[in-house]
């Protein structure tokens, strides 16, 4: 087990909208595989993590193994969440009793699988060496019968389930009153994982992926979050707990104090950040997709979410697959999302751009954009007034913006987010008040950094 030399990833004490990781203010940015790195034994994790590290990414997302997918799920080719039965690892050991062909030998829910936890700890350890945070997701609704029929919790797939489990519907599993005895197994899994991973600082937990899709009960979800808190009560450190709130956006009201961050999916434009700006928590966009395979939509989604004040972005990158752990898989036209080396390089530039800012002091500053943004273009600003300003424009022709600036001399640079090329560099002298600035032509989008000299 990794020796924990720092407190785990946490909310920054001076700006709780971002993270503190290994003493540094941190944004989490990545382009990662489809969450099967640990549960799919055929996936070469070392090569994958090295590829993320080479791109300066610091996050990856994994599922626990309670949920996996059939090979044809969502039209995903070479889906890492759809391992062959002989390659599927989950927290519970296999029995000697044969099960369905799609599952292999049945599971014994009274026995933990040492091979799973060894692989999990090894993954956390290697990620730690690269400075990569792991999001561990416990549960997920069963979108279709094909997912439920492969779960270790399905009554056909284990040897020792509670009496009366036959006939349980797939999302009754995730409830406080219809689980037919499976709730205790879920609580035991939480306790086991918390003990196994107690020594890692590069970790946070997510209770459930997309609980809103299956309309899973909020009381069950909050109960699981409180179980996590209770499981870590007597351990040396506490890890952040994520609530995956919604696709796109939702206004968070009176959340259970167990939650330390809130994640959204497909959050573009970033209404989720704007509508929850008063919360003292980091906000994340931790799944993308279903917007074609081109790079532009996902690059803009990342820039907009983080420039609006978000703290976490995870692109779902289908170029990572078994045999292509370096992100080289050329997926078919039917793949429901994108990902490739060029897009990853664009995210790397985004991370470099943002990490030049004073992340503790900088705040969203839309109010400082007074005029000049044409129809069809969205503009986002982060600023420490009188010190530094950052601007992102999604599209449009060259424009003249009116910005509210503080008096001073500033070094202004314009960049192409598509490759990081610097388009223009100049020094401006500003008086306090409105200041007109002419931009280069977005091609197709544009970023600006302005720092006081």
PDB file of C-alpha atoms in Angstrom, residues 309-448:
ATOM      1  CA  UNK A 309     -15.207  28.453 -12.922  1.00  0.00           C
ATOM      2  CA  UNK A 310     -15.318  24.656 -13.012  1.00  0.00           C
ATOM      3  CA  UNK A 311     -12.530  22.657 -11.379  1.00  0.00           C
ATOM      4  CA  UNK A 312     -12.613  19.279 -13.144  1.00  0.00           C
ATOM      5  CA  UNK A 313     -12.904  18.071 -16.727  1.00  0.00           C
ATOM      6  CA  UNK A 314     -12.790  14.455 -17.912  1.00  0.00           C
ATOM      7  CA  UNK A 315     -13.172  13.738 -21.615  1.00  0.00           C
ATOM      8  CA  UNK A 316     -14.344  10.208 -22.416  1.00  0.00           C
ATOM      9  CA  UNK A 317     -11.651   9.150 -24.899  1.00  0.00           C
ATOM     10  CA  UNK A 318     -12.493   6.150 -27.084  1.00  0.00           C
ATOM     11  CA  UNK A 319      -8.994   5.930 -28.569  1.00  0.00           C
ATOM     12  CA  UNK A 320      -7.985   4.013 -25.425  1.00  0.00           C
ATOM     13  CA  UNK A 321      -8.805   0.313 -25.792  1.00  0.00           C
ATOM     14  CA  UNK A 322      -7.333  -3.087 -25.039  1.00  0.00           C
ATOM     15  CA  UNK A 323      -4.260  -3.327 -27.249  1.00  0.00           C
ATOM     16  CA  UNK A 324      -4.284   0.452 -27.676  1.00  0.00           C
ATOM     17  CA  UNK A 325      -3.530   1.615 -24.145  1.00  0.00           C
ATOM     18  CA  UNK A 326      -1.441   4.415 -25.679  1.00  0.00           C
ATOM     19  CA  UNK A 327      -4.595   5.988 -27.108  1.00  0.00           C
ATOM     20  CA  UNK A 328      -3.990   4.909 -30.698  1.00  0.00           C
ATOM     21  CA  UNK A 329      -7.242   3.063 -31.470  1.00  0.00           C
ATOM     22  CA  UNK A 330      -8.912   4.327 -34.648  1.00  0.00           C
ATOM     23  CA  UNK A 331     -12.544   3.680 -33.814  1.00  0.00           C
ATOM     24  CA  UNK A 332     -15.302   3.294 -36.423  1.00  0.00           C
ATOM     25  CA  UNK A 333     -17.711   6.004 -37.517  1.00  0.00           C
ATOM     26  CA  UNK A 334     -20.383   4.472 -35.256  1.00  0.00           C
ATOM     27  CA  UNK A 335     -18.462   5.301 -32.062  1.00  0.00           C
ATOM     28  CA  UNK A 336     -20.613   7.632 -29.892  1.00  0.00           C
ATOM     29  CA  UNK A 337     -17.827  10.075 -29.073  1.00  0.00           C
ATOM     30  CA  UNK A 338     -14.293  11.117 -29.850  1.00  0.00           C
ATOM     31  CA  UNK A 339     -10.731  11.152 -28.620  1.00  0.00           C
ATOM     32  CA  UNK A 340      -7.290  11.091 -30.219  1.00  0.00           C
ATOM     33  CA  UNK A 341      -3.739  12.297 -29.680  1.00  0.00           C
ATOM     34  CA  UNK A 342      -4.413  15.678 -31.303  1.00  0.00           C
ATOM     35  CA  UNK A 343      -7.347  16.403 -28.999  1.00  0.00           C
ATOM     36  CA  UNK A 344      -5.291  15.352 -25.993  1.00  0.00           C
ATOM     37  CA  UNK A 345      -2.593  17.833 -27.015  1.00  0.00           C
ATOM     38  CA  UNK A 346      -5.261  20.551 -27.084  1.00  0.00           C
ATOM     39  CA  UNK A 347      -6.317  19.653 -23.548  1.00  0.00           C
ATOM     40  CA  UNK A 348      -2.650  19.755 -22.527  1.00  0.00           C
ATOM     41  CA  UNK A 349      -2.409  23.340 -23.763  1.00  0.00           C
ATOM     42  CA  UNK A 350      -5.602  24.204 -21.873  1.00  0.00           C
ATOM     43  CA  UNK A 351      -4.068  22.845 -18.671  1.00  0.00           C
ATOM     44  CA  UNK A 352      -0.865  24.806 -19.284  1.00  0.00           C
ATOM     45  CA  UNK A 353      -2.848  27.989 -19.942  1.00  0.00           C
ATOM     46  CA  UNK A 354      -4.928  27.662 -16.772  1.00  0.00           C
ATOM     47  CA  UNK A 355      -2.031  26.675 -14.543  1.00  0.00           C
ATOM     48  CA  UNK A 356      -0.341  29.987 -15.353  1.00  0.00           C
ATOM     49  CA  UNK A 357      -3.140  31.693 -13.420  1.00  0.00           C
ATOM     50  CA  UNK A 358      -3.238  32.337  -9.699  1.00  0.00           C
ATOM     51  CA  UNK A 359      -5.772  29.566  -9.148  1.00  0.00           C
ATOM     52  CA  UNK A 360      -6.419  30.511  -5.539  1.00  0.00           C
ATOM     53  CA  UNK A 361      -7.201  34.163  -6.259  1.00  0.00           C
ATOM     54  CA  UNK A 362      -8.775  34.013  -9.707  1.00  0.00           C
ATOM     55  CA  UNK A 363     -12.565  34.122 -10.004  1.00  0.00           C
ATOM     56  CA  UNK A 364     -15.152  34.044 -12.804  1.00  0.00           C
ATOM     57  CA  UNK A 365     -15.496  37.583 -14.146  1.00  0.00           C
ATOM     58  CA  UNK A 366     -18.215  37.661 -16.787  1.00  0.00           C
ATOM     59  CA  UNK A 367     -19.261  41.062 -15.507  1.00  0.00           C
ATOM     60  CA  UNK A 368     -15.987  42.545 -16.770  1.00  0.00           C
ATOM     61  CA  UNK A 369     -16.949  41.789 -20.399  1.00  0.00           C
ATOM     62  CA  UNK A 370     -19.012  44.893 -21.125  1.00  0.00           C
ATOM     63  CA  UNK A 371     -19.648  44.786 -24.867  1.00  0.00           C
ATOM     64  CA  UNK A 372     -18.569  43.544 -28.265  1.00  0.00           C
ATOM     65  CA  UNK A 373     -19.320  39.800 -28.161  1.00  0.00           C
ATOM     66  CA  UNK A 374     -21.155  38.989 -31.416  1.00  0.00           C
ATOM     67  CA  UNK A 375     -24.214  36.782 -31.680  1.00  0.00           C
ATOM     68  CA  UNK A 376     -23.323  33.102 -31.742  1.00  0.00           C
ATOM     69  CA  UNK A 377     -20.134  33.566 -29.741  1.00  0.00           C
ATOM     70  CA  UNK A 378     -19.823  32.813 -26.033  1.00  0.00           C
ATOM     71  CA  UNK A 379     -17.167  34.607 -23.985  1.00  0.00           C
ATOM     72  CA  UNK A 380     -15.793  33.547 -20.600  1.00  0.00           C
ATOM     73  CA  UNK A 381     -13.410  35.403 -18.325  1.00  0.00           C
ATOM     74  CA  UNK A 382     -11.402  34.596 -15.212  1.00  0.00           C
ATOM     75  CA  UNK A 383      -9.675  37.440 -13.424  1.00  0.00           C
ATOM     76  CA  UNK A 384      -7.763  38.775 -10.480  1.00  0.00           C
ATOM     77  CA  UNK A 385      -8.581  42.439 -11.162  1.00  0.00           C
ATOM     78  CA  UNK A 386      -5.516  44.655 -11.593  1.00  0.00           C
ATOM     79  CA  UNK A 387      -3.297  41.544 -11.740  1.00  0.00           C
ATOM     80  CA  UNK A 388      -4.314  39.039 -14.417  1.00  0.00           C
ATOM     81  CA  UNK A 389      -7.154  38.329 -16.822  1.00  0.00           C
ATOM     82  CA  UNK A 390      -7.922  35.290 -18.975  1.00  0.00           C
ATOM     83  CA  UNK A 391     -10.503  35.261 -21.759  1.00  0.00           C
ATOM     84  CA  UNK A 392     -11.951  32.546 -23.998  1.00  0.00           C
ATOM     85  CA  UNK A 393     -14.074  33.118 -27.119  1.00  0.00           C
ATOM     86  CA  UNK A 394     -15.877  30.160 -28.666  1.00  0.00           C
ATOM     87  CA  UNK A 395     -16.185  31.458 -32.228  1.00  0.00           C
ATOM     88  CA  UNK A 396     -16.818  34.421 -34.448  1.00  0.00           C
ATOM     89  CA  UNK A 397     -14.993  36.939 -36.624  1.00  0.00           C
ATOM     90  CA  UNK A 398     -12.392  39.361 -35.290  1.00  0.00           C
ATOM     91  CA  UNK A 399     -14.151  41.643 -32.825  1.00  0.00           C
ATOM     92  CA  UNK A 400     -13.620  44.697 -30.663  1.00  0.00           C
ATOM     93  CA  UNK A 401     -14.399  43.964 -27.042  1.00  0.00           C
ATOM     94  CA  UNK A 402     -14.991  46.422 -24.248  1.00  0.00           C
ATOM     95  CA  UNK A 403     -13.506  45.124 -21.002  1.00  0.00           C
ATOM     96  CA  UNK A 404     -13.612  46.662 -17.545  1.00  0.00           C
ATOM     97  CA  UNK A 405      -9.962  46.917 -16.466  1.00  0.00           C
ATOM     98  CA  UNK A 406      -8.037  48.366 -13.573  1.00  0.00           C
ATOM     99  CA  UNK A 407      -5.333  50.955 -14.226  1.00  0.00           C
ATOM    100  CA  UNK A 408      -2.007  49.439 -15.170  1.00  0.00           C
ATOM    101  CA  UNK A 409       0.363  48.185 -17.842  1.00  0.00           C
ATOM    102  CA  UNK A 410      -0.455  44.665 -19.004  1.00  0.00           C
ATOM    103  CA  UNK A 411       1.230  42.099 -21.230  1.00  0.00           C
ATOM    104  CA  UNK A 412      -1.453  40.631 -23.486  1.00  0.00           C
ATOM    105  CA  UNK A 413      -1.096  37.380 -25.462  1.00  0.00           C
ATOM    106  CA  UNK A 414      -3.568  35.742 -27.850  1.00  0.00           C
ATOM    107  CA  UNK A 415      -3.474  31.987 -28.506  1.00  0.00           C
ATOM    108  CA  UNK A 416      -5.045  29.371 -30.773  1.00  0.00           C
ATOM    109  CA  UNK A 417      -6.612  26.698 -28.519  1.00  0.00           C
ATOM    110  CA  UNK A 418      -6.365  24.218 -31.395  1.00  0.00           C
ATOM    111  CA  UNK A 419      -2.606  23.969 -30.973  1.00  0.00           C
ATOM    112  CA  UNK A 420      -1.390  26.544 -28.503  1.00  0.00           C
ATOM    113  CA  UNK A 421       0.192  28.788 -31.133  1.00  0.00           C
ATOM    114  CA  UNK A 422       0.701  32.358 -29.944  1.00  0.00           C
ATOM    115  CA  UNK A 423      -0.985  34.642 -32.452  1.00  0.00           C
ATOM    116  CA  UNK A 424      -0.152  38.018 -31.004  1.00  0.00           C
ATOM    117  CA  UNK A 425       1.699  39.627 -28.109  1.00  0.00           C
ATOM    118  CA  UNK A 426       1.506  43.257 -27.091  1.00  0.00           C
ATOM    119  CA  UNK A 427       1.642  45.607 -24.119  1.00  0.00           C
ATOM    120  CA  UNK A 428      -1.320  47.818 -23.280  1.00  0.00           C
ATOM    121  CA  UNK A 429      -1.658  50.729 -20.882  1.00  0.00           C
ATOM    122  CA  UNK A 430      -5.117  50.830 -19.359  1.00  0.00           C
ATOM    123  CA  UNK A 431      -6.931  53.376 -17.268  1.00  0.00           C
ATOM    124  CA  UNK A 432      -9.457  52.243 -14.704  1.00  0.00           C
ATOM    125  CA  UNK A 433     -12.727  51.700 -16.515  1.00  0.00           C
ATOM    126  CA  UNK A 434     -13.883  50.442 -19.917  1.00  0.00           C
ATOM    127  CA  UNK A 435     -11.088  49.563 -22.348  1.00  0.00           C
ATOM    128  CA  UNK A 436     -11.547  48.608 -26.010  1.00  0.00           C
ATOM    129  CA  UNK A 437      -9.502  45.649 -27.245  1.00  0.00           C
ATOM    130  CA  UNK A 438      -9.343  44.339 -30.815  1.00  0.00           C
ATOM    131  CA  UNK A 439      -8.974  40.578 -31.162  1.00  0.00           C
ATOM    132  CA  UNK A 440      -7.371  38.410 -33.825  1.00  0.00           C
ATOM    133  CA  UNK A 441      -9.805  36.289 -35.817  1.00  0.00           C
ATOM    134  CA  UNK A 442     -10.925  33.201 -33.881  1.00  0.00           C
ATOM    135  CA  UNK A 443      -9.812  30.146 -35.846  1.00  0.00           C
ATOM    136  CA  UNK A 444     -12.165  28.658 -34.802  1.00  0.00           C
ATOM    137  CA  UNK A 445     -11.858  29.733 -31.134  1.00  0.00           C
ATOM    138  CA  UNK A 446      -9.506  32.059 -29.269  1.00  0.00           C
ATOM    139  CA  UNK A 447      -7.855  32.486 -25.869  1.00  0.00           C
ATOM    140  CA  UNK A 448      -6.239  35.527 -24.284  1.00  0.00           C
TER     141      UNK A 448
END
